Coordinates of C-alpha atoms in Angstrom, one line a residue:
X39 CA 0.0 0.0 0.0
X40 CA 1.3 3.6 -0.6
X41 CA 1.9 5.7 2.4
X42 CA -1.0 8.1 1.8
X43 CA -3.4 5.2 1.9
X44 CA -2.3 2.4 4.6
X45 CA -5.8 1.0 4.9
X46 CA -6.5 -1.5 2.1
X47 CA -9.9 -1.1 0.5
X48 CA -12.6 -3.6 1.3
X49 CA -14.6 -5.1 -1.5
X50 CA -17.7 -7.3 -1.0
X51 CA -17.9 -9.8 -4.2
X52 CA -21.8 -10.9 -5.0
X53 CA -21.9 -13.9 -7.3
X54 CA -24.0 -16.9 -8.0
X55 CA -23.1 -20.7 -7.4
X56 CA -23.7 -21.3 -11.0
X57 CA -21.4 -24.3 -11.4
X58 CA -18.0 -25.5 -9.9
X59 CA -16.1 -23.9 -12.6
X60 CA -17.5 -20.5 -12.2
X61 CA -16.9 -20.8 -8.4
X62 CA -13.4 -21.5 -8.9
X63 CA -13.1 -18.4 -11.4
X64 CA -14.6 -16.3 -8.9
X65 CA -12.4 -17.7 -6.2
X66 CA -9.2 -17.0 -8.3
X67 CA -10.5 -13.5 -9.0
X68 CA -10.8 -12.9 -5.2
X69 CA -7.4 -14.2 -4.7
X70 CA -6.1 -11.9 -7.2
X71 CA -7.5 -9.0 -5.7
X72 CA -6.1 -9.8 -2.4
X73 CA -2.5 -10.1 -3.8
X74 CA -3.2 -6.7 -5.4
X75 CA -4.2 -5.1 -2.0
X76 CA -7.7 -5.4 -1.7
X77 CA -9.4 -6.8 1.4
X78 CA -11.9 -9.1 -0.3
X79 CA -15.2 -10.1 1.7
X80 CA -16.0 -13.6 -0.1
X81 CA -18.7 -16.0 1.2
X82 CA -16.3 -18.9 0.9
X83 CA -13.8 -17.1 3.2
X84 CA -16.2 -15.0 5.4
X85 CA -19.5 -16.8 5.9
X86 CA -19.2 -19.7 8.4
X87 CA -21.7 -22.5 9.3
X88 CA -24.5 -20.9 11.9
X89 CA -23.9 -17.4 10.8
X90 CA -26.8 -15.3 9.4
X91 CA -26.8 -15.4 5.5
X92 CA -29.0 -12.3 5.1
X93 CA -26.9 -10.2 7.8
X94 CA -23.6 -11.3 5.8
X95 CA -25.2 -10.1 2.5
X96 CA -26.7 -6.8 3.9
X97 CA -23.4 -5.7 5.2
X98 CA -22.4 -4.7 1.7
X99 CA -24.7 -1.9 2.3
X100 CA -24.6 -1.4 6.2
X101 CA -20.9 -1.7 6.7
X102 CA -19.3 1.7 6.3
X103 CA -15.8 0.3 5.8
X104 CA -17.0 -1.8 2.7
X105 CA -16.3 0.8 -0.1
X106 CA -16.8 -1.2 -3.1
X107 CA -19.3 -4.1 -4.3
X108 CA -18.1 -6.2 -7.2
X109 CA -21.2 -7.8 -8.9
X110 CA -19.8 -11.0 -10.8
X111 CA -22.6 -11.7 -13.2
X112 CA -23.1 -14.8 -15.5
X113 CA -26.4 -15.9 -16.8
X114 CA -27.3 -17.6 -13.6
X115 CA -26.8 -14.4 -11.8
X116 CA -28.9 -12.6 -14.3
X117 CA -32.0 -14.9 -14.0
X118 CA -31.9 -15.3 -10.3
X119 CA -31.5 -11.5 -9.8
X120 CA -34.4 -10.7 -12.1
X121 CA -36.6 -13.4 -10.3
X122 CA -35.6 -12.5 -7.1
X123 CA -34.6 -16.0 -6.3
X124 CA -31.5 -17.6 -4.2
X125 CA -29.0 -15.6 -2.7
X126 CA -28.4 -13.6 -5.9
X127 CA -31.9 -12.6 -5.7
X128 CA -31.6 -11.4 -2.2
X129 CA -28.7 -9.4 -3.1
X130 CA -30.5 -7.9 -5.9
X131 CA -33.2 -6.8 -3.5
X132 CA -30.4 -4.9 -1.2
X133 CA -28.5 -3.4 -4.3
X134 CA -31.2 -2.3 -6.7
X135 CA -32.9 0.2 -4.5
X136 CA -29.5 1.9 -3.9
X137 CA -28.7 2.0 -7.7
X138 CA -32.1 3.2 -8.7
X139 CA -32.1 5.9 -6.0
X140 CA -29.1 7.1 -7.7
X141 CA -27.1 6.3 -4.3
X142 CA -23.3 5.2 -4.1
X143 CA -22.9 4.8 -7.9
X144 CA -19.3 4.7 -7.4
X145 CA -19.6 1.9 -5.0
X146 CA -21.0 -0.7 -7.3
X147 CA -19.5 -2.4 -10.4
X148 CA -20.7 -5.3 -12.6
X149 CA -18.2 -7.8 -14.0
X150 CA -19.5 -9.6 -17.3
X151 CA -18.5 -13.3 -17.2
X152 CA -20.9 -14.4 -19.9
X153 CA -22.8 -13.2 -22.9
X154 CA -26.0 -14.6 -24.5
X155 CA -26.7 -16.2 -27.9
X156 CA -26.9 -12.6 -29.2
X157 CA -23.7 -11.4 -27.7
X158 CA -25.4 -9.4 -25.1
X159 CA -24.0 -9.1 -21.8
X160 CA -25.6 -11.2 -19.1
X161 CA -26.4 -8.5 -16.5
X162 CA -29.3 -7.9 -14.1
X163 CA -31.9 -5.7 -15.1
X164 CA -31.1 -3.1 -12.7
X165 CA -27.8 -2.7 -14.0
X166 CA -28.4 -2.8 -17.9
X167 CA -27.8 0.9 -18.4
X168 CA -24.6 1.2 -16.4
X169 CA -20.8 0.7 -17.3
X170 CA -19.5 -2.8 -16.6
X171 CA -16.0 -4.5 -17.1
X172 CA -15.8 -7.2 -19.6
X173 CA -14.3 -10.5 -18.5
X174 CA -15.7 -12.5 -21.4
X175 CA -12.6 -11.8 -23.6
X176 CA -9.6 -14.1 -22.3
X177 CA -7.1 -12.2 -24.5
X178 CA -8.1 -9.0 -22.6
X179 CA -8.4 -10.6 -19.1
X180 CA -5.1 -8.9 -17.8
X181 CA -6.4 -5.2 -19.0
X182 CA -9.9 -6.1 -17.4
X183 CA -8.2 -6.9 -14.0
X184 CA -6.3 -3.9 -14.3
X185 CA -9.3 -1.8 -14.8
X186 CA -10.9 -3.6 -12.0
X187 CA -8.2 -3.0 -9.5
X188 CA -8.1 0.7 -10.6
X189 CA -11.7 1.2 -10.0
X190 CA -11.2 -0.4 -6.4
X191 CA -8.4 2.2 -5.7
X192 CA -10.0 5.0 -7.7
X193 CA -7.0 5.3 -9.7
X194 CA -8.6 5.4 -13.1
X195 CA -6.1 4.8 -16.0
X196 CA -7.2 8.2 -17.8
X197 CA -7.1 10.8 -15.3
X198 CA -8.7 14.0 -16.0
X199 CA -5.8 16.8 -16.4
X200 CA -5.6 20.2 -14.7
X201 CA -7.0 22.8 -16.6
X202 CA -4.4 24.7 -18.3
X203 CA -4.0 28.1 -19.4
X204 CA -6.1 29.5 -22.4
X205 CA -4.2 29.0 -25.8
X206 CA -2.1 32.1 -26.6
X207 CA -4.2 32.4 -30.2
X208 CA -7.3 33.1 -28.2
X209 CA -5.3 36.3 -26.6
X210 CA -4.2 36.8 -30.5
X211 CA -7.9 37.3 -31.5
X212 CA -8.2 40.4 -29.4
X213 CA -6.2 42.1 -32.0
X214 CA -9.0 41.4 -34.6
X215 CA -6.9 39.8 -37.3
X216 CA -8.3 36.7 -38.6
X217 CA -7.8 35.0 -42.0
X218 CA -10.0 32.0 -41.8
X219 CA -7.6 29.4 -43.3
X220 CA -8.7 26.6 -40.9
X221 CA -10.7 24.6 -43.2
X222 CA -8.2 24.6 -46.0
X223 CA -5.3 23.8 -43.3
X224 CA -7.4 20.6 -42.3
X225 CA -7.9 19.5 -45.8
X226 CA -4.4 20.0 -46.7
X227 CA -3.3 18.2 -43.3
X228 CA -5.5 15.3 -43.7
X229 CA -4.4 14.7 -47.3
X230 CA -0.8 14.8 -46.6
X231 CA -0.9 12.5 -43.4
X232 CA -2.9 10.0 -45.4
X233 CA -1.1 10.1 -48.7
X234 CA -4.3 11.0 -50.6
X235 CA -4.0 11.8 -54.3
X236 CA -4.9 15.4 -54.0
X237 CA -2.2 16.3 -51.5
X238 CA -0.2 18.2 -53.1
X239 CA -3.0 20.2 -54.9
X240 CA -4.6 20.8 -51.2
X241 CA -1.2 21.8 -50.1
X242 CA -0.9 24.6 -52.8
X243 CA -4.5 25.8 -52.1
X244 CA -4.0 26.4 -48.4
X245 CA -0.6 28.1 -48.8
X246 CA -2.1 30.3 -51.7
X247 CA -5.0 31.1 -49.5
X248 CA -2.7 31.8 -46.5
X249 CA -0.6 34.5 -48.5
X250 CA -3.5 35.8 -50.1
X251 CA -5.0 36.8 -46.8
X252 CA -1.8 38.2 -45.3
X253 CA -3.0 41.9 -46.2
X254 CA -5.2 41.6 -43.1
X255 CA -2.3 42.0 -40.8
X256 CA -1.3 45.4 -42.4
X257 CA -0.6 48.1 -39.8
X258 CA -2.5 51.1 -40.4
X259 CA -0.4 54.6 -40.7
X260 CA -2.6 56.0 -37.9
X261 CA -1.8 53.2 -35.3
X262 CA 0.5 54.3 -32.4
X263 CA 3.7 52.3 -33.2
X264 CA 4.0 52.3 -29.1
X265 CA 0.6 50.9 -28.4
X266 CA -0.2 47.4 -27.4
X267 CA -2.2 46.9 -30.7
X268 CA 1.4 46.4 -32.2
X269 CA 2.0 43.3 -29.9
X270 CA -1.4 42.1 -30.3
X271 CA -0.8 42.1 -34.2
X272 CA 2.3 39.9 -33.7
X273 CA 0.4 37.7 -31.4
X274 CA -2.4 37.3 -33.9
X275 CA -0.2 35.6 -36.2
X276 CA 0.6 32.6 -34.1
X277 CA -2.4 30.3 -34.9
X278 CA -1.6 30.7 -38.5
X279 CA 2.1 30.1 -38.1
X280 CA 1.2 26.9 -36.1
X281 CA -0.9 25.8 -39.2
X282 CA 2.0 26.1 -41.3
X283 CA 4.4 24.3 -38.9
X284 CA 1.9 21.4 -38.7
X285 CA 1.5 21.1 -42.3
X286 CA 5.0 21.2 -43.2
X287 CA 5.9 18.7 -40.2
X288 CA 3.5 16.4 -41.9
X289 CA 5.1 17.0 -45.2
X290 CA 8.6 16.4 -43.8
X291 CA 7.5 12.9 -42.6
X292 CA 5.6 11.8 -45.7
X293 CA 7.2 10.4 -48.9
X294 CA 9.7 13.0 -50.3
X295 CA 8.1 14.8 -53.3
X296 CA 10.3 17.8 -54.9
X297 CA 7.2 19.7 -55.6
X298 CA 6.8 20.7 -52.1
X299 CA 10.2 22.1 -51.5
X300 CA 9.3 24.4 -54.5
X301 CA 5.9 25.1 -53.0
X302 CA 7.3 26.3 -49.8
X303 CA 9.9 28.5 -51.6
X304 CA 7.1 30.2 -53.5
X305 CA 5.1 30.4 -50.3
X306 CA 7.9 32.3 -48.5
X307 CA 8.5 34.5 -51.6
X308 CA 5.1 35.7 -51.5
X309 CA 5.7 37.4 -48.2
X310 CA 8.3 39.9 -50.2
X311 CA 5.8 42.3 -51.8
X312 CA 4.4 42.9 -48.1
X313 CA 7.9 44.1 -47.0
X314 CA 7.1 47.4 -49.3
X315 CA 4.1 49.7 -49.7
X316 CA 1.4 48.8 -52.0
X317 CA 0.6 50.9 -55.0
X318 CA -2.7 51.9 -53.6
X319 CA -1.1 53.4 -50.2
X320 CA -0.8 56.8 -49.5
X321 CA 1.2 57.8 -46.5
X322 CA 3.3 54.9 -44.7
X323 CA 6.2 54.5 -42.2
X324 CA 8.9 52.1 -43.0
X325 CA 8.4 50.3 -39.7
X326 CA 4.8 49.5 -40.6
X327 CA 6.1 46.6 -42.5
X328 CA 8.0 45.0 -39.9
X329 CA 5.6 42.7 -38.6
X330 CA 5.6 41.0 -42.1
X331 CA 9.5 40.7 -41.9
X332 CA 9.3 39.1 -38.5
X333 CA 6.7 36.5 -39.6
X334 CA 8.7 35.4 -42.7
X335 CA 11.9 35.6 -40.7
X336 CA 10.1 33.3 -38.1
X337 CA 8.7 31.0 -40.6
X338 CA 11.9 30.5 -42.5
X339 CA 13.6 29.5 -39.3
X340 CA 11.0 27.1 -38.6
X341 CA 10.8 25.5 -41.9
X342 CA 14.3 25.1 -41.9
X343 CA 14.3 23.7 -38.5
X344 CA 11.8 20.9 -39.6
X345 CA 14.1 20.1 -42.6
X346 CA 17.0 19.6 -40.1
X347 CA 15.3 17.8 -37.3
X348 CA 13.3 15.4 -39.6
X349 CA 16.5 14.9 -41.7
X350 CA 15.1 16.3 -44.8
X351 CA 18.2 17.9 -46.7
X352 CA 15.9 18.0 -49.9
X353 CA 13.7 20.6 -48.2
X354 CA 16.6 22.8 -46.8
X355 CA 18.2 22.9 -50.2
X356 CA 14.9 24.1 -51.7
X357 CA 14.6 26.7 -49.1
X358 CA 18.2 27.9 -49.2
X359 CA 19.9 27.2 -52.4
X360 CA 17.6 29.1 -54.9
X361 CA 17.4 33.0 -54.8
X362 CA 14.3 34.8 -54.0
X363 CA 12.7 37.2 -56.5
X364 CA 11.5 40.6 -55.1
X365 CA 9.9 42.5 -57.8
X366 CA 9.0 45.5 -55.8
X367 CA 12.5 46.1 -54.7
X368 CA 13.9 45.7 -58.0
X369 CA 11.4 48.5 -59.2
X370 CA 12.8 50.8 -56.4
X371 CA 16.5 50.2 -57.6
X372 CA 17.2 47.2 -55.5
X373 CA 18.1 43.7 -56.3
X374 CA 15.4 41.7 -57.8
X375 CA 17.1 38.3 -56.7
X376 CA 18.8 37.5 -53.5
X377 CA 19.2 34.6 -51.3
X378 CA 17.4 33.9 -48.3
X379 CA 19.6 36.7 -46.8
X380 CA 16.4 38.7 -47.9
X381 CA 14.4 37.6 -44.8
X382 CA 17.4 38.8 -42.4
X383 CA 15.4 41.1 -40.1
X384 CA 16.3 43.4 -37.1
X385 CA 12.8 44.5 -36.0
X386 CA 12.7 48.0 -35.6
X387 CA 9.1 48.0 -34.1
X388 CA 10.2 45.8 -31.4
X389 CA 13.4 47.6 -30.7
X390 CA 11.6 50.9 -30.5
X391 CA 9.2 49.1 -27.7
X392 CA 12.3 48.2 -26.1
X393 CA 13.7 51.5 -25.6
X394 CA 10.4 53.2 -25.0
X395 CA 9.6 51.1 -22.0
X396 CA 13.3 51.1 -20.9
X397 CA 13.4 47.2 -21.2
X398 CA 17.1 47.2 -21.7
X399 CA 16.8 43.9 -23.2
X400 CA 19.6 42.6 -25.8
X401 CA 17.0 41.8 -28.3
X402 CA 13.2 42.1 -27.7
X403 CA 12.9 40.2 -31.1
X404 CA 14.8 37.4 -29.8
X405 CA 12.9 37.3 -26.5
X406 CA 9.6 37.2 -28.6
X407 CA 10.9 34.4 -30.8
X408 CA 11.7 32.5 -27.6
X409 CA 8.4 33.3 -25.8
X410 CA 6.5 32.0 -29.2
X411 CA 8.6 28.7 -29.5
X412 CA 6.3 27.5 -26.8
X413 CA 3.5 25.5 -28.3
X414 CA 5.5 25.1 -31.5
X415 CA 6.5 21.6 -31.1
X416 CA 10.1 22.7 -31.0
X417 CA 12.5 23.8 -28.5
X418 CA 14.1 27.1 -28.9
X419 CA 17.4 25.7 -28.9
X420 CA 16.6 24.1 -31.9
X421 CA 15.9 27.4 -33.5
X422 CA 19.1 28.6 -32.2
X423 CA 20.8 25.9 -33.9
X424 CA 19.0 26.6 -37.3
X425 CA 19.7 30.2 -36.9
X426 CA 23.7 29.3 -36.5
X427 CA 23.4 27.1 -39.5
X428 CA 21.8 30.1 -41.6
X429 CA 24.6 32.3 -40.5
X430 CA 27.5 29.9 -41.3
X431 CA 26.0 28.9 -44.7
X432 CA 26.3 32.6 -45.8
X433 CA 29.5 33.5 -43.9
X434 CA 31.1 30.5 -45.5
X435 CA 30.4 31.8 -49.1
X436 CA 32.5 35.1 -48.5
X437 CA 34.3 35.0 -45.1
X438 CA 35.7 38.2 -45.3
X439 CA 32.5 40.2 -46.4
X440 CA 29.7 41.3 -44.3
X441 CA 27.1 39.0 -43.6
X442 CA 23.6 40.4 -43.3
X443 CA 22.1 37.3 -41.9
X444 CA 22.2 38.3 -38.2
X445 CA 21.6 35.2 -36.0
X446 CA 19.3 37.1 -33.8
X447 CA 18.3 34.0 -31.4
X448 CA 21.8 33.8 -30.4
X449 CA 21.5 36.9 -28.7
X450 CA 20.2 34.7 -25.8
X451 CA 23.1 32.3 -25.5
X452 CA 24.6 31.6 -22.5
X453 CA 28.4 31.9 -21.7
X454 CA 28.4 28.2 -20.8
X455 CA 26.4 27.2 -23.8
X456 CA 27.3 23.6 -25.1
X457 CA 27.5 22.8 -28.9
X458 CA 24.3 22.4 -30.7
X459 CA 23.0 18.8 -31.2
X460 CA 23.7 18.5 -34.9
X461 CA 27.2 19.7 -34.5
X462 CA 27.7 17.1 -31.6
X463 CA 26.5 14.3 -33.7
X464 CA 28.9 15.6 -36.3
X465 CA 31.7 14.3 -34.3
X466 CA 30.9 11.1 -36.0
X467 CA 32.5 11.1 -39.5
X468 CA 29.4 9.8 -41.1
X469 CA 27.2 12.7 -39.4
X470 CA 29.9 15.2 -40.5
X471 CA 29.2 14.0 -44.0
X472 CA 25.4 14.8 -43.5
X473 CA 26.2 18.3 -42.0
X474 CA 28.5 19.6 -44.7
X475 CA 25.6 19.7 -47.4
X476 CA 23.7 21.7 -44.7
X477 CA 26.0 24.2 -44.5
X478 CA 26.4 24.3 -48.5
X479 CA 29.7 22.5 -48.5
X480 CA 31.3 19.5 -50.1
X481 CA 34.4 19.4 -47.8
X482 CA 35.2 20.8 -44.4
X483 CA 38.3 22.9 -45.7
X484 CA 36.1 26.2 -46.0
X485 CA 34.7 25.7 -42.5
X486 CA 38.4 25.3 -41.3
X487 CA 39.4 28.6 -43.1
X488 CA 36.5 30.6 -41.6
X489 CA 37.4 29.5 -38.1
X490 CA 41.0 30.2 -38.4
X491 CA 39.6 33.8 -39.7
X492 CA 37.8 34.0 -36.4
X493 CA 40.8 33.1 -34.5
X494 CA 43.2 35.5 -36.2
X495 CA 40.5 38.2 -36.5
X496 CA 40.4 38.5 -40.0
X497 CA 36.8 37.5 -40.0
X498 CA 34.5 39.4 -37.6
X499 CA 32.1 37.2 -35.9
X500 CA 28.5 38.5 -35.0
X501 CA 28.2 40.4 -31.8
X502 CA 25.5 39.8 -29.0
X503 CA 24.9 41.0 -25.6
X504 CA 24.4 44.6 -27.0
X505 CA 27.5 44.4 -28.9
X506 CA 29.8 43.6 -25.8
X507 CA 30.7 40.1 -26.8
X508 CA 31.5 38.2 -30.1
X509 CA 30.0 34.9 -30.9
X510 CA 32.5 32.1 -30.3
X511 CA 31.5 30.2 -33.3
X512 CA 34.2 27.6 -32.8
X513 CA 32.7 26.8 -29.3
X514 CA 29.1 26.6 -30.5
X515 CA 29.8 24.0 -33.2
X516 CA 32.3 22.1 -31.2
X517 CA 34.6 22.6 -33.9
X518 CA 37.7 21.1 -32.3
X519 CA 35.7 17.6 -32.2
X520 CA 34.2 17.6 -35.8
X521 CA 34.8 14.3 -37.4
X522 CA 37.1 12.9 -34.7
X523 CA 35.0 9.7 -34.4
X524 CA 34.7 6.9 -36.8

C-alpha cells in the first residue's frame, strides 16, 4: 500500500454458485484481488456455518468500511437477480434500491463473465444501463483485471488533467486579425497525412489562401507604434504560424516529393511584396512593414528547423539554395534576386518598444521568438541551432564580406552554452558528411578557413549581448571535435 493510503480498500463480492467452474473462477479473482492489496469479503472465506446469511449479504450496504461491491454476473446471476430467487435474488433486493435511487454509484460495478446467444452481456435488469467491466474475452483478461483494480483504488487509467491556461491564439484574436484558413489547413493536413492523391493540390490551395489573406495584418499608418495594438498584431499571427508548422511537419514525414520544396520556396517568396508599400497606399512609415518581415523570418527559421530535425536535406536545399525574387524591390532600384538573406530581419518596431519601455533587453525580437517557441513543437535551442546554420552557410560563401544574416536568436546564448546537437552528432565522420551539405559545403576545408579567420580576427564574428561579446563560433559548433570519431 502507498504511504498516503495505509488501509486496504474493502470490497464485497456478489456472485452466483452457477457451477464449480464458475466458483473456481470467482475464487481465483478474489485471490488475485487480495494479492493486489484489496481486502476482499467473499462468502467462501467469511460466511461460516451457523452465521446469518442475510446479515452477511446486507453488510455490503450497512458496513461503512466496505467501500466497493463487485457484482460477478453470468447468466445464472442475471436470472436469479431478475426473478429475485436464491442468494443472488436477495442481494438484488439489497443493491437495486441503492442504484435506482442514485446512491453510491461509485460503490458498485458489474463484471460480465458471460454473454447470451446474441452477444449481449448477461446483466441484472437493474444494471443494464450502467458501465460494466468485460471479463468474457480471455485475451483482454489482464487489461480487465487492471481496470477493476484501478476502480477499487479510485485510480483510473485516464485521469482528467488539470485545466491549463487559455491558448495564446485566443489572446491573439483580441487584435481582431483573423484570416480563416482553418478549413483549407485541415483538408491539406488530412490529405498529406493519409497520402491522398490530391495532397499536393490541397497544400498549394492552403498556402496560396494563406498568403492571399496576409494583407489583413497590415499596420495602419494611424496606429500608434508604441501601443499594445502592435504587440497584439504579432500575437495574432501565432495560430496561423502553427498551422504552417503542422502542415510542413507532416510533409517532412511523408514520402519525399520535390514539388513540396518548390511550393514552400514560393510560399515564402509571396511575403516579399508585403515588405513594401502597395501601389494604393498613400502615407506610410517604413516600420509599418516590420511585422511581415518578422513573420517571414520566423517561418523561415521553423521551416528550416523542420528540415534539419526531420532529416530532410531536400527541403533545406529548396529553401536555401535558390534565390528569391522581389519585384517591388527591383522597381525601387534594389536587387531583384537575393538569397534567403533577404529574410534577415532586425525588428525596428520591437526595438522601439524596447527603448520606449526602458526594458534594456539585448533583443526584444529574440525574446519574442523564444516566448513564441512554446507550443510550436520545437525547443528554442533547435531554432538557435538553425539560426547558426543559416549564418554559417552565408558566412562560408564570402568569409571576409559583411554577412547580413544576423543570428538574432543567438543573442540569448549563455556563456556556458554547449555545442548544438547537430554539431555534437557531427563528431562522427558519418554525421559530419550529413552536416556539410546543410552548410552548403562539399568538404570541410572552407569551414576550417572560416574558423581560422575568427581566430586571427581577419573575419569578424557577429556580436551579441548588446555588442559586448562576439559569437564564439568554434565553441558553439564544437569545432575541435568535428569528425573526430568513426
